[in-house]
mmCIF file of C-alpha atoms and ligand atoms in Angstrom:
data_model
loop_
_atom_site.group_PDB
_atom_site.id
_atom_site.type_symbol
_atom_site.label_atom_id
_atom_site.label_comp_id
_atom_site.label_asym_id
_atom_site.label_seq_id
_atom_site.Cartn_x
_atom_site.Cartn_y
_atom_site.Cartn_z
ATOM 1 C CA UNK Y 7 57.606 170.195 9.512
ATOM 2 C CA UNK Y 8 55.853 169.174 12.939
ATOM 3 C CA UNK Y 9 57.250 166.336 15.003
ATOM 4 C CA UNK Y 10 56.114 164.675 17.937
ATOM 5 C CA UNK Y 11 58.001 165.460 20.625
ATOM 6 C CA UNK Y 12 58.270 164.391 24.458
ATOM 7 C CA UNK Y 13 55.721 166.059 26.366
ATOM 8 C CA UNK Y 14 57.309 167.943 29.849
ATOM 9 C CA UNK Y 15 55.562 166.096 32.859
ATOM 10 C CA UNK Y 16 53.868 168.659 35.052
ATOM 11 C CA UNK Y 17 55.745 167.130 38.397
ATOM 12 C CA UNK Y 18 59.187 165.687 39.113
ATOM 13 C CA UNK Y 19 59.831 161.992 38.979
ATOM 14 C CA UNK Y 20 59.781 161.622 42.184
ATOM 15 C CA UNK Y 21 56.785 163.523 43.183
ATOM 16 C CA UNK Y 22 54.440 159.941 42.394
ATOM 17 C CA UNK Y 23 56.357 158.583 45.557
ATOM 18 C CA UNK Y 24 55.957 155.950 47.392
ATOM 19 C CA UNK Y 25 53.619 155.095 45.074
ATOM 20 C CA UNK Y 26 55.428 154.594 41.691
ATOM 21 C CA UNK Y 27 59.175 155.166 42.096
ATOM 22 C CA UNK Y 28 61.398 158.032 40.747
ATOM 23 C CA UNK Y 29 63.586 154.838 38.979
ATOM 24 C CA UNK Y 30 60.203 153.866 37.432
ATOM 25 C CA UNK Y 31 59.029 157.393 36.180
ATOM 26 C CA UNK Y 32 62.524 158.218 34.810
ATOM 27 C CA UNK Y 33 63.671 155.602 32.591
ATOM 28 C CA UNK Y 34 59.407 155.077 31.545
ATOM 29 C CA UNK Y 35 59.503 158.770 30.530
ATOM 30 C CA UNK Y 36 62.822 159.269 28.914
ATOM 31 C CA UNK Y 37 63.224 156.345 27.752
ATOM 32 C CA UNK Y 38 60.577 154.326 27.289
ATOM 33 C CA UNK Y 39 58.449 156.893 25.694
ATOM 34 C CA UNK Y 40 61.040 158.561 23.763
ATOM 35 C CA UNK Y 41 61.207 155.926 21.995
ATOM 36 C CA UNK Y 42 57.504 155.932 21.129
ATOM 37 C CA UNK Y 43 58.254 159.221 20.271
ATOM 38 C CA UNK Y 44 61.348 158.447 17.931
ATOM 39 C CA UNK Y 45 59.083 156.016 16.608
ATOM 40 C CA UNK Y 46 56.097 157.655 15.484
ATOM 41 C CA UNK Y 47 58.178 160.745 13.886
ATOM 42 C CA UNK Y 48 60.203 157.624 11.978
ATOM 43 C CA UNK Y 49 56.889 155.452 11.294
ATOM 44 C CA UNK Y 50 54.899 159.094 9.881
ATOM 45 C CA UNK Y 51 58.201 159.864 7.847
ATOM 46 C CA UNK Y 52 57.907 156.280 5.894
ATOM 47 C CA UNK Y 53 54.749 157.234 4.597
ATOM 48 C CA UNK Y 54 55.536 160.455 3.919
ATOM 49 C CA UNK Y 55 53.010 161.539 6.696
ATOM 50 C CA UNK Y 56 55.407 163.667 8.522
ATOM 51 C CA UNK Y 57 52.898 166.620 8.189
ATOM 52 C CA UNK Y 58 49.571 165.055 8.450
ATOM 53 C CA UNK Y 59 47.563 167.906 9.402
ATOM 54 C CA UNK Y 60 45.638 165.766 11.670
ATOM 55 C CA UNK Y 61 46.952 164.927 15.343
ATOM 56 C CA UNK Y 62 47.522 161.442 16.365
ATOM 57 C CA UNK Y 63 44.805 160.415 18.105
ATOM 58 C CA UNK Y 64 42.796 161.272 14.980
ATOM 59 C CA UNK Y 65 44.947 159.561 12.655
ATOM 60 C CA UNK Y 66 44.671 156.390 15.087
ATOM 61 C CA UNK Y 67 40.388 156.556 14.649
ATOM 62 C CA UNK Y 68 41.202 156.580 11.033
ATOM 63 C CA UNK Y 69 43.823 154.221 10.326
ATOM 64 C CA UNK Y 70 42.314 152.809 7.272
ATOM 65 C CA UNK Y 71 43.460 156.329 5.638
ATOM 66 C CA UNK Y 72 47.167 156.035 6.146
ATOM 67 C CA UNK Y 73 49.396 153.928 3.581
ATOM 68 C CA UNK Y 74 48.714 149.774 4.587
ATOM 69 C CA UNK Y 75 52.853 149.756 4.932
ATOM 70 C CA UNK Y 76 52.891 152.185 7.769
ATOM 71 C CA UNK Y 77 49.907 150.945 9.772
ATOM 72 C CA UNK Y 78 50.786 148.738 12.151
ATOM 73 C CA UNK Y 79 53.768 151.151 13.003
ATOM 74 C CA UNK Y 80 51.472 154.144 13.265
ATOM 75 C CA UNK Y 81 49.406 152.071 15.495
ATOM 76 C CA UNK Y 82 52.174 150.932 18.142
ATOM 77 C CA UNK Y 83 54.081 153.697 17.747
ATOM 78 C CA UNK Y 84 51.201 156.166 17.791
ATOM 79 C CA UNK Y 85 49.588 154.383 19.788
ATOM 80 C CA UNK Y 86 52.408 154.088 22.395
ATOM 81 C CA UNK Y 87 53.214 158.096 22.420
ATOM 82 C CA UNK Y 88 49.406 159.076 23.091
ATOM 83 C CA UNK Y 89 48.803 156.442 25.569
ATOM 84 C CA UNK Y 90 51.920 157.654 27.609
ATOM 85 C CA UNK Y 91 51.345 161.484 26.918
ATOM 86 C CA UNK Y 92 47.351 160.732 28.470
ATOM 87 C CA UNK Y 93 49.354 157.900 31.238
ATOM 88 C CA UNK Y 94 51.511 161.212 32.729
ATOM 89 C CA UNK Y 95 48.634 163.650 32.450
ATOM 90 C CA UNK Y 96 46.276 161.664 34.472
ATOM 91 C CA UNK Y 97 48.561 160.908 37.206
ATOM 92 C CA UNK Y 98 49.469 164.060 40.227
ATOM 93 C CA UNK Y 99 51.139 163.764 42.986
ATOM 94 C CA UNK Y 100 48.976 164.066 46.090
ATOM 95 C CA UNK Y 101 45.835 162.627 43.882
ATOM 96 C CA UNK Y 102 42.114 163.389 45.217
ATOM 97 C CA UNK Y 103 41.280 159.729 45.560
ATOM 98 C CA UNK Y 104 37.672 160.298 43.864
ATOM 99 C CA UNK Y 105 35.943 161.402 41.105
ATOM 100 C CA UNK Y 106 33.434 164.331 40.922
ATOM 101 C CA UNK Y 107 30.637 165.776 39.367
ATOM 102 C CA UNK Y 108 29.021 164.483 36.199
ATOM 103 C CA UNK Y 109 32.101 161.772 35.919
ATOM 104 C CA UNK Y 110 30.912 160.145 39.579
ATOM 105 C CA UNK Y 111 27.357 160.089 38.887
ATOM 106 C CA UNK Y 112 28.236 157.997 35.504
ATOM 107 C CA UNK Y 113 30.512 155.729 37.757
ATOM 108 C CA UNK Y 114 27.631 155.183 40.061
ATOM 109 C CA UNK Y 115 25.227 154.744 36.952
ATOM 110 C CA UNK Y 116 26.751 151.838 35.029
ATOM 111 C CA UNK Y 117 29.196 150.436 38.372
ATOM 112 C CA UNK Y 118 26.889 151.225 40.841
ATOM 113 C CA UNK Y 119 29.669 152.910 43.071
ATOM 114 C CA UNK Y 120 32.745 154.002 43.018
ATOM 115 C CA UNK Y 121 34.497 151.215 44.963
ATOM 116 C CA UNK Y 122 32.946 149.067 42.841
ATOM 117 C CA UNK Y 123 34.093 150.838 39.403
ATOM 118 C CA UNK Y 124 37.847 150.211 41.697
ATOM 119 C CA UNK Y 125 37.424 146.426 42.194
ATOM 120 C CA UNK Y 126 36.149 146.088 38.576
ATOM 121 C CA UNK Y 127 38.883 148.201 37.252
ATOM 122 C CA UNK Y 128 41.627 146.437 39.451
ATOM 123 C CA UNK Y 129 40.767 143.347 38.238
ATOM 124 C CA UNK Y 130 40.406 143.933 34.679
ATOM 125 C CA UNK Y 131 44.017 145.404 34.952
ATOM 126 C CA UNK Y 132 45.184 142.043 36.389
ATOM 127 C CA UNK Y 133 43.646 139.916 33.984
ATOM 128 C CA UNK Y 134 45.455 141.372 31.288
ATOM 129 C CA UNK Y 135 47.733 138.461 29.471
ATOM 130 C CA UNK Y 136 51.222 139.910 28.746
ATOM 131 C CA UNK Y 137 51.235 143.606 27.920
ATOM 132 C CA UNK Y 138 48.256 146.064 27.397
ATOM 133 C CA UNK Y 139 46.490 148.457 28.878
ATOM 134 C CA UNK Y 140 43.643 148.997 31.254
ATOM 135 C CA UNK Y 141 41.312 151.746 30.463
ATOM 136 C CA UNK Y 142 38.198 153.601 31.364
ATOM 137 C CA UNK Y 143 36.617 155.112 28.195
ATOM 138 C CA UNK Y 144 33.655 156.825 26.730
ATOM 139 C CA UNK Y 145 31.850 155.269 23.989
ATOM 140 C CA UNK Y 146 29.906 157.549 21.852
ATOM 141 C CA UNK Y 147 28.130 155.373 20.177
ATOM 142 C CA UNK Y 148 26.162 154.278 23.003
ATOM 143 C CA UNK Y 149 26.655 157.777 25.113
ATOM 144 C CA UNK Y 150 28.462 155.556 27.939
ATOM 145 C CA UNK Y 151 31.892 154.626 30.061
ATOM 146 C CA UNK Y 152 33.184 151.376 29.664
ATOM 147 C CA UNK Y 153 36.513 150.021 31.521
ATOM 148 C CA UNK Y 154 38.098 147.835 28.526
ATOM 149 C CA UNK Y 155 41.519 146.429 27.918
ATOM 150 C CA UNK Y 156 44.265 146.897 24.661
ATOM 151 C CA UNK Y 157 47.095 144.703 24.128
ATOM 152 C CA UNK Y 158 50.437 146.261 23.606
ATOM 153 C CA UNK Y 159 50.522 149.815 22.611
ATOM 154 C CA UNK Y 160 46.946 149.471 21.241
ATOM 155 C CA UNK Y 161 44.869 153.085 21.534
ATOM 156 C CA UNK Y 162 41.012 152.746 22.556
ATOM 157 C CA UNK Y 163 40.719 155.414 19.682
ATOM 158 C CA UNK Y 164 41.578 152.719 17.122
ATOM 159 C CA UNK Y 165 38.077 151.175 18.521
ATOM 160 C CA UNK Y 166 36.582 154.927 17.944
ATOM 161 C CA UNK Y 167 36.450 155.067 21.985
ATOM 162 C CA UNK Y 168 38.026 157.883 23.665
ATOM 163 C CA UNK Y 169 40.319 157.502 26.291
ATOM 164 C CA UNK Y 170 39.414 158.727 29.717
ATOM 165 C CA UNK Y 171 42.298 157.404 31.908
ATOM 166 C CA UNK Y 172 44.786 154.737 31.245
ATOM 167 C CA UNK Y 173 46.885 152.213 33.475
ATOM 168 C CA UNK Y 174 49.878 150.906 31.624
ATOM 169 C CA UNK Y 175 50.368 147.504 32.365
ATOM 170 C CA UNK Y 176 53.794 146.910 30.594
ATOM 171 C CA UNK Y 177 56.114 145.115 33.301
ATOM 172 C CA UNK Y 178 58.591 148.748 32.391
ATOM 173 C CA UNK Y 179 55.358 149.928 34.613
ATOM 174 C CA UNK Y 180 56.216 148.672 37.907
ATOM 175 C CA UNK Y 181 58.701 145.902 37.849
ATOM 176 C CA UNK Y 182 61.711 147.793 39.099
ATOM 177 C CA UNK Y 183 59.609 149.015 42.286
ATOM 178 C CA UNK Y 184 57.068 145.843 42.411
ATOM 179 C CA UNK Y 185 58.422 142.761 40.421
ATOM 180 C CA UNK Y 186 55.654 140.029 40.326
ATOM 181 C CA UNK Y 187 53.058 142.222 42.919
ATOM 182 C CA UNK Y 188 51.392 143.285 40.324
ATOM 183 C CA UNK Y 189 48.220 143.920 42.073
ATOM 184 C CA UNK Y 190 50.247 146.222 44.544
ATOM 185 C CA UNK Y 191 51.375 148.004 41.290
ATOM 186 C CA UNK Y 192 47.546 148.829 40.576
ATOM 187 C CA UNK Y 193 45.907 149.219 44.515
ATOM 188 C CA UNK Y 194 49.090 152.000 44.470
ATOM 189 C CA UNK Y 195 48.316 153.647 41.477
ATOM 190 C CA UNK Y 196 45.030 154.853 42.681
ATOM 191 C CA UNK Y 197 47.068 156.914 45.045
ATOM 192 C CA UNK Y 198 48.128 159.251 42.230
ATOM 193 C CA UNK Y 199 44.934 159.606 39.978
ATOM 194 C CA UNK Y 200 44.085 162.585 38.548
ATOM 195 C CA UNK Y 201 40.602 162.790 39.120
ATOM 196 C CA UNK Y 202 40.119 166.433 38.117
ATOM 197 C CA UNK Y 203 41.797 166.212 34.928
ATOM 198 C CA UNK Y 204 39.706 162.914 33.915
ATOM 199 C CA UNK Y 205 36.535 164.374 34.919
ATOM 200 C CA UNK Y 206 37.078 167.687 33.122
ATOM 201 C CA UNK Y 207 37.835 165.312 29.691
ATOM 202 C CA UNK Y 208 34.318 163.674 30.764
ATOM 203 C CA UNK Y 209 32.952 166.941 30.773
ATOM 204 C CA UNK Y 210 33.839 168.283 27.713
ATOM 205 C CA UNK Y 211 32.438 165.323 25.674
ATOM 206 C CA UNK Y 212 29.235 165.131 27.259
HETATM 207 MN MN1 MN3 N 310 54.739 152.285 29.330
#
């Protein structure tokens, strides 16, 4: 039997600082998405999904397929582990500030520059009521990015868009380090983007 487990962040917690705080990263990653975690092994076991030979994100695009008991579960609790594991991957210490290749001439494309795609992004992020997520995603329907919003632990794959880089805008985000500057929470997260590692997921679907 295969169960989700917490994914092993590929820096220390307090690698993201000044940025986002060691506090932050700590109690977000072992607690906060362990219980996502707990969750979505719990939510699969219900349904008697526990080995769905599909992985989550998958499941998520599909969730017409699973039992109607266990879907909103699946969805939150799915929902919240893949949005965290993608959250942790797409942040590095020491981030590279901009995008490149193929990713940056999109950017330019449909946002007409990067600092624009920023400003767009940024206040997207802020205009999210309660919590959700910011995201930039791919929609291959119409071969293009998009920057859209979910509420709660909603996944962009539930909308058949794939995820390209997320900014969790849950108050357990920032609030220890920021409280109510919410918009310092989001100018400081650019900081530790991951450009490489969302380009290279551009790349591989286009
Ligand atoms: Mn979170």
């Amino acid at each position: 039997m295969v169960f989700y487990q917490l994914p092993k962040l590929s820096y220390g917690y307090d690698e993201l600082e000044p940025f986002i705080d060691a506090e932050t990263m700590k109690i977000h990653h072992t607690k906060h998405h362990q219980s996502y975690v707990d969750g979505l092994n719990k939510s699969l076991i219900e349904i008697s999904a526990e080995s769905h030979p599909k992985y989550i994100s998958a499941i998520l695009s599909e969730l017409t397929s699973i039992p109607e008991s266990g879907r909103s579960a699946i969805n939150f609790f799915g929902g919240g582990f893949e949005n965290h594991r993608l959250f942790w991957e797409t942040m590095i210490p020491n981030g590279d500030k901009i995008p490149g290749g193929t990713l940056e001439d999109q950017i330019d494309v449909y946002f007409d520059n990067f600092d624009n795609f920023k400003k767009i992004f940024s206040e997207t992020a802020l205009s999210i009521q309660g919590s959700g997520w910011c995201w930039l995603v791919f929609n291959a329907l119409y071969h293009k990015i998009e920057i859209i919003t979910t509420s709660n632990q909603d996944s962009p794959w539930t909308l058949n868009k794939t995820p390209l880089l997320g900014l969790d805008m849950w108050e357990h985000a920032y609030y220890l380090k920021y409280q109510n500057k919410k918009p310092d929470y989001v100018d400081a997260w650019w900081n530790v983007v991951n450009w490489d590692y969302v380009g290279n997921r551009f790349s591989e679907l286009s």
